[in-house]
Coordinates of C-alpha atoms in Angstrom, one line a residue:
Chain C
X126 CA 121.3 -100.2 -54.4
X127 CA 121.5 -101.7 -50.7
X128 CA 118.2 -102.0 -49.1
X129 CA 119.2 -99.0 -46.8
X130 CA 119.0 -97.1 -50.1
X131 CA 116.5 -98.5 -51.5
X132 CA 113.8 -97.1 -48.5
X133 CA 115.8 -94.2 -48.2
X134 CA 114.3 -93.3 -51.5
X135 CA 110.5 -93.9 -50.9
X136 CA 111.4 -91.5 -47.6
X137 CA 113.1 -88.7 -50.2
X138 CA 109.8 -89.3 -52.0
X139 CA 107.9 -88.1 -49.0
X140 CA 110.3 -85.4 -48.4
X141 CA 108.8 -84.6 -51.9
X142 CA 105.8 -84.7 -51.3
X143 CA 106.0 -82.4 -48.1
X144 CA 108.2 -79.9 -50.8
X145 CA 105.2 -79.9 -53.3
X146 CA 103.0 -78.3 -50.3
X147 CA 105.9 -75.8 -49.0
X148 CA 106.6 -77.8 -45.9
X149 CA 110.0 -78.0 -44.6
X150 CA 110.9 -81.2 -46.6
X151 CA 111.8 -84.3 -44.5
X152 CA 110.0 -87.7 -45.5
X153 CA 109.7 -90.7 -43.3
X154 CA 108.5 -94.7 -44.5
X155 CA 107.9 -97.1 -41.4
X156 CA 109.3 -101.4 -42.2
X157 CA 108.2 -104.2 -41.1
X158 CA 109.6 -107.2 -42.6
X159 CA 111.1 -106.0 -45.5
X160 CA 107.8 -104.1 -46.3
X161 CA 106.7 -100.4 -45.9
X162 CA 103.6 -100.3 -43.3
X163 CA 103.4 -96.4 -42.7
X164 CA 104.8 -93.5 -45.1
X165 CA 104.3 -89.6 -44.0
X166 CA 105.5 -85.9 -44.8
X167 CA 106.2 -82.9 -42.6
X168 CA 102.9 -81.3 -42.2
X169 CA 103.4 -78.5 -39.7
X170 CA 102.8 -75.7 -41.7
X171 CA 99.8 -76.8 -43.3
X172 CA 98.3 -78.2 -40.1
X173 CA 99.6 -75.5 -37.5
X174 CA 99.9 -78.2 -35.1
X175 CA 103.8 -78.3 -33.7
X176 CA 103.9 -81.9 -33.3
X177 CA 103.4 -82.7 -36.9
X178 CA 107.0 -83.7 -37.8
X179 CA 107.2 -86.8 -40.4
X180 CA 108.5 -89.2 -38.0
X181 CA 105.5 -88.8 -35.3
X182 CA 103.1 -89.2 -38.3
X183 CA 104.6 -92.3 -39.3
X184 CA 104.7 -93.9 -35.8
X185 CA 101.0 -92.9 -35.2
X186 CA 100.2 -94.7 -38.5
X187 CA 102.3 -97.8 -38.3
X188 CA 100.6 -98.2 -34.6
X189 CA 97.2 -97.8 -36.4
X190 CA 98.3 -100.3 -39.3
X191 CA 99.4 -103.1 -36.7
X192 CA 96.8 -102.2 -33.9
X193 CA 100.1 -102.3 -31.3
X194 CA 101.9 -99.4 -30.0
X195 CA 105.0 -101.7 -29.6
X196 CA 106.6 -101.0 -33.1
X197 CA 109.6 -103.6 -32.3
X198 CA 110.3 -105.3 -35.4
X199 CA 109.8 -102.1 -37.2
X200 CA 112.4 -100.1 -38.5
X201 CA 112.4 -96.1 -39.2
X202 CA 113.9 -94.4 -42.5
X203 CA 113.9 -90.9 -42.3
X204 CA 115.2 -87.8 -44.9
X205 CA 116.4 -86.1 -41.4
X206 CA 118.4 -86.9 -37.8
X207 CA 115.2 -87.0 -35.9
X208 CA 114.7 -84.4 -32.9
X209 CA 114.6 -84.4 -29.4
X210 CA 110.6 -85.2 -29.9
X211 CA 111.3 -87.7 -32.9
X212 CA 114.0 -89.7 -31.5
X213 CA 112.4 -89.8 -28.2
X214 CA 108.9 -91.2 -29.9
X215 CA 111.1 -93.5 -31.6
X216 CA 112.5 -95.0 -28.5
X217 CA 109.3 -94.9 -26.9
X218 CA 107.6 -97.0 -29.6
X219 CA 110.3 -99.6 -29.0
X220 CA 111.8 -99.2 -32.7
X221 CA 113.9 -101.7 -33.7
X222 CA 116.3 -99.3 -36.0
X223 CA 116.3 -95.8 -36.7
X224 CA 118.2 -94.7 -40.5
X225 CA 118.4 -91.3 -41.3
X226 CA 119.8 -89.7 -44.3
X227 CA 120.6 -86.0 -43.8
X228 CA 122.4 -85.0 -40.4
X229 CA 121.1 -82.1 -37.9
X230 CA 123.7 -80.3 -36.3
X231 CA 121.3 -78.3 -35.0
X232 CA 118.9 -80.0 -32.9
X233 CA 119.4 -84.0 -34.0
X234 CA 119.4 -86.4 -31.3
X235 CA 121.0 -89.6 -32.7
X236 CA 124.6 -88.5 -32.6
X237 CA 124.6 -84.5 -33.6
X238 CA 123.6 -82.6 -30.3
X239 CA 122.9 -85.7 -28.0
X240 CA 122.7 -89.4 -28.7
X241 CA 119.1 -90.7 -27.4
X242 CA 118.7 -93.7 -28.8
X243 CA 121.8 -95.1 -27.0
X244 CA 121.6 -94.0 -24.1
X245 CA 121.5 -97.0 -21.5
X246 CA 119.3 -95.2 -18.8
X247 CA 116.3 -95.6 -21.3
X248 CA 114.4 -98.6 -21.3
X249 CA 114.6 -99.2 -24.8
X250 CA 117.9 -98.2 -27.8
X251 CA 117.2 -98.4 -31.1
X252 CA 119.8 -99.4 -33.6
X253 CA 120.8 -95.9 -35.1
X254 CA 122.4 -95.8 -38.7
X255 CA 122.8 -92.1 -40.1
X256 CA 123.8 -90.9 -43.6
X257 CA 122.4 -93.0 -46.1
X258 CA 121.7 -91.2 -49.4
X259 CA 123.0 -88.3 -46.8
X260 CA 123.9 -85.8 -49.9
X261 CA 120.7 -86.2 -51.2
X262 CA 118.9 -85.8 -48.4
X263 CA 120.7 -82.6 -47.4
X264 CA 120.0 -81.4 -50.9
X265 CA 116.6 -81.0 -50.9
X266 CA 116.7 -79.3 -47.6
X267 CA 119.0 -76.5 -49.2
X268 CA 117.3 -76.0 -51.8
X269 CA 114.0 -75.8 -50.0
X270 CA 115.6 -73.0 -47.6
X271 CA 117.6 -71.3 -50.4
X272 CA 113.8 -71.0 -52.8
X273 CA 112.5 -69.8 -49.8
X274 CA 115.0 -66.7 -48.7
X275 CA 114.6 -65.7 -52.4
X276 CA 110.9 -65.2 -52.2
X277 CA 109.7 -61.6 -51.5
Chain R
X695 CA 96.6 -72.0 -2.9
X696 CA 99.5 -71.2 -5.4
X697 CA 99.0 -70.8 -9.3
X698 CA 100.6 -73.5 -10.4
X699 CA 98.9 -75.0 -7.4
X700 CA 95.5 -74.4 -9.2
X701 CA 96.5 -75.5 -12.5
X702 CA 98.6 -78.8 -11.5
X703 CA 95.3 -79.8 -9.5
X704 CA 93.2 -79.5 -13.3
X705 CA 96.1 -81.8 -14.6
X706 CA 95.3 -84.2 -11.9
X707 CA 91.9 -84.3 -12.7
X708 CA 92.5 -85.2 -15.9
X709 CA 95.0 -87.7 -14.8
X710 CA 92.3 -89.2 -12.6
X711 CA 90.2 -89.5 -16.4
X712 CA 93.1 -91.5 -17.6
X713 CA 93.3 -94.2 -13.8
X714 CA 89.5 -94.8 -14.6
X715 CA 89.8 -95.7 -18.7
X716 CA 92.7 -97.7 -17.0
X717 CA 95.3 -96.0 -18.7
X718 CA 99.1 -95.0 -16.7
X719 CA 97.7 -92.0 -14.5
X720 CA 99.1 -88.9 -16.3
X721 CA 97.3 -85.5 -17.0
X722 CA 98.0 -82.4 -18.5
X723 CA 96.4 -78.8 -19.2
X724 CA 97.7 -75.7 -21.6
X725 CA 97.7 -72.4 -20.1
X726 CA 97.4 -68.9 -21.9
X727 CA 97.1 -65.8 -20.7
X728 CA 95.8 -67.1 -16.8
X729 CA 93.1 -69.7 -18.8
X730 CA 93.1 -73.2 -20.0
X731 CA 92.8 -73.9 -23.6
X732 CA 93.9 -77.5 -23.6
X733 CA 93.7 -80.6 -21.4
X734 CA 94.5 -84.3 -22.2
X735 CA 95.3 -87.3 -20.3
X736 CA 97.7 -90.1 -21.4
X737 CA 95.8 -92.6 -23.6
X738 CA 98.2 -95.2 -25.1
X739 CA 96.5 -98.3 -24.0
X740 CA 93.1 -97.9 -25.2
X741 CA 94.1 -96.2 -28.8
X742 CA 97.5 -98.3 -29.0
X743 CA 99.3 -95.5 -30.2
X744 CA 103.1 -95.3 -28.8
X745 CA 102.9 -91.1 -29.1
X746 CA 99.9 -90.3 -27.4
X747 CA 100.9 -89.5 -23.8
X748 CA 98.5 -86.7 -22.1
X749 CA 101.3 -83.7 -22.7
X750 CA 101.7 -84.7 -27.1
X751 CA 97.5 -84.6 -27.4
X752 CA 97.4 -81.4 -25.2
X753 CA 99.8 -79.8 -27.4
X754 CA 98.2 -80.6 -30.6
X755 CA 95.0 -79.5 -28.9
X756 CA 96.6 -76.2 -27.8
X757 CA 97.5 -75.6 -31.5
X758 CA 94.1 -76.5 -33.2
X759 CA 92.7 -74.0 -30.4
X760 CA 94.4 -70.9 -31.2
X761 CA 95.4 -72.1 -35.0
X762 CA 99.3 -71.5 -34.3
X763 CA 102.2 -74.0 -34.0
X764 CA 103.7 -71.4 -31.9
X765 CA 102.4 -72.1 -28.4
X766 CA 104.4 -68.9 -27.5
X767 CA 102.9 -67.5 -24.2
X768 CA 101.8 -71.0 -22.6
X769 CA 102.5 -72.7 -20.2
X770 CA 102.4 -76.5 -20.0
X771 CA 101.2 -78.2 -16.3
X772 CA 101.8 -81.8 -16.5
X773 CA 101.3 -84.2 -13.5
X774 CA 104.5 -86.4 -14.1
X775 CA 107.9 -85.2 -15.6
X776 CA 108.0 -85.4 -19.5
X777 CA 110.3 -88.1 -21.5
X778 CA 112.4 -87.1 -24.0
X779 CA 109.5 -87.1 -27.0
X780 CA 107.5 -84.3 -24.7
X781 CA 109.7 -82.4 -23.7
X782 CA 111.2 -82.0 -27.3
X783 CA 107.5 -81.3 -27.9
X784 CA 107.9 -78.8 -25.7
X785 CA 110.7 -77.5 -27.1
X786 CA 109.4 -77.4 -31.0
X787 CA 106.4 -76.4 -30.0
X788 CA 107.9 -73.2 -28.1
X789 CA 105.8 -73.7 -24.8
X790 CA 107.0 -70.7 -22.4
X791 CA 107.2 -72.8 -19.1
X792 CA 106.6 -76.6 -18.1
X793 CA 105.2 -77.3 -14.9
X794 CA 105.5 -80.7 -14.1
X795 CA 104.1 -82.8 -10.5
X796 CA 106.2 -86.1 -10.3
X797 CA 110.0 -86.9 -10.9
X798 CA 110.7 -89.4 -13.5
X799 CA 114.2 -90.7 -12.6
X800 CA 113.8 -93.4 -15.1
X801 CA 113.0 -91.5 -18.0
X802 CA 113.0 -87.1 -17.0
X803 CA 114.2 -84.9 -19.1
X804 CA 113.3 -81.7 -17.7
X805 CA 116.2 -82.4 -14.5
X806 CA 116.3 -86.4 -14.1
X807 CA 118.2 -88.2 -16.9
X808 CA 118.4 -85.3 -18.9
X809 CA 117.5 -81.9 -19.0
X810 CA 116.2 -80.8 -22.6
X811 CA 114.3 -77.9 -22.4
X812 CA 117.7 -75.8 -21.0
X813 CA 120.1 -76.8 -23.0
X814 CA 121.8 -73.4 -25.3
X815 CA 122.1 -75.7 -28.7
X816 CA 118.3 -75.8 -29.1
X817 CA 116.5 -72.8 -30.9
X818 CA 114.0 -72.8 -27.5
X819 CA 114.2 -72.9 -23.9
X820 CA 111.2 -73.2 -21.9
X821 CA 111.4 -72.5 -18.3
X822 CA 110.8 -75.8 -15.9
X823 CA 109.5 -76.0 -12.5
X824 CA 109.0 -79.1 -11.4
X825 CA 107.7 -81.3 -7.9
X826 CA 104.7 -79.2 -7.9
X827 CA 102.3 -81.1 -5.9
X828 CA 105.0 -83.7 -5.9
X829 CA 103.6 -85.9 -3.4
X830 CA 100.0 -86.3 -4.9
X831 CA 100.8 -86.9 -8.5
X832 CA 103.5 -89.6 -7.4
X833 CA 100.7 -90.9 -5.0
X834 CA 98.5 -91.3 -8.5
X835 CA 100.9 -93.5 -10.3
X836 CA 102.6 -95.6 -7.0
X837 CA 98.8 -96.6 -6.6
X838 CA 97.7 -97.2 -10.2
X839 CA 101.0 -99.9 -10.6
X840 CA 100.4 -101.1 -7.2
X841 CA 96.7 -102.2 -8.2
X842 CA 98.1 -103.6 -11.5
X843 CA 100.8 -105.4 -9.5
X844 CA 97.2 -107.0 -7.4
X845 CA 95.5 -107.6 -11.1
X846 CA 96.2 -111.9 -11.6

């Protein structure tokens, strides 16, 4: 198991945990020298607040961890190609490297609809790596969205 | 005076709130049905938390206001263009129309660098207007950096 893997997994068990309370699964662990400072789950269903993707959960509690809104040795492992708002909150707290699992061809912005995170004009580019445990990852998405069409 | 006139000069005040707690001078207010249910002003300095620019907190105070992540029929009056994270909040958070004061050449993505919120591939499109009061919320943050600039 590389160590791409190996977080990849404690961000598919947050993608759990958001499944467990019929959220829109996608997990997200924050890492900071090799350890995990901030782990959180999808909660916009159960909080009705729009900005409650996994990734902006993490970044508020890995800047609450460290006391520093400058995440820059911090790295980003996330079930899902973040969005417009996640990638964009990703470059803006100066992370170091952003690796996602499952793609978005939909509305992802690290390579699927645009590519923020490399785009020079910004005063900040994360390191993007996307796919890791990608099956997986895409799996429990499916699954999630197939349960959910067969409920009355 | 105009409507968004009116409304731009409430995001103002709160990005006057934000120049006196000595944070960069941006406000913002929500706007539903002709009244404001939300205002915020960009506080990443004091709470060290990368995400919390004015237009993020007013959303999530929009949604704990009317108990919906579907900000639907608002409108979103900010005093300074939004960055990528926003307006992807903007975007997921299905805000009808952003109003926005100053251009962000550096980092705009509602007309500058980008323009998110009307692009076809995402599942929203709010309306933008921006350089609404133009002048005065530029004047806000060419002072606030020009002071800092004095600061030893």
């Amino acid at each position: 198991m590389t160590t791409e893997e190996k977080f990849m997994r404690l961000a598919i068990r947050q993608a759990r945990v958001a499944e467990k309370e019929d959220e829109v699964p996608v997990g997200c662990v924050i890492v900071k020298d090799g350890k995990v400072i901030a782990r959180a789950h999808n909660r916009r269903q159960n909080t009705q607040i729009a900005t409650y993707h996994a990734e902006i959960l993490a970044i508020e509690r890995a800047c609450k961890k460290i006391g520093f809104w400058r995440l820059e040795d911090c790295e980003l492992y996330v079930t899902l190609e973040p969005c417009p708002m996640c990638a964009g909150a990703a470059i803006n707290a100066r992370i170091k490297r952003i690796v996602f699992g499952a793609y978005d061809r939909k509305a992802g912005c690290c390579g699927s609809v645009y590519n923020l995170p490399t785009d020079e004009r910004f005063n900040h580019r994360p390191q993007v790596e996307g796919g890791v445990l990608c099956e997986e990852c895409a799996n429990i998405l499916s699954t999630y969205f197939k349960n959910k069409r067969k409920t009355p």
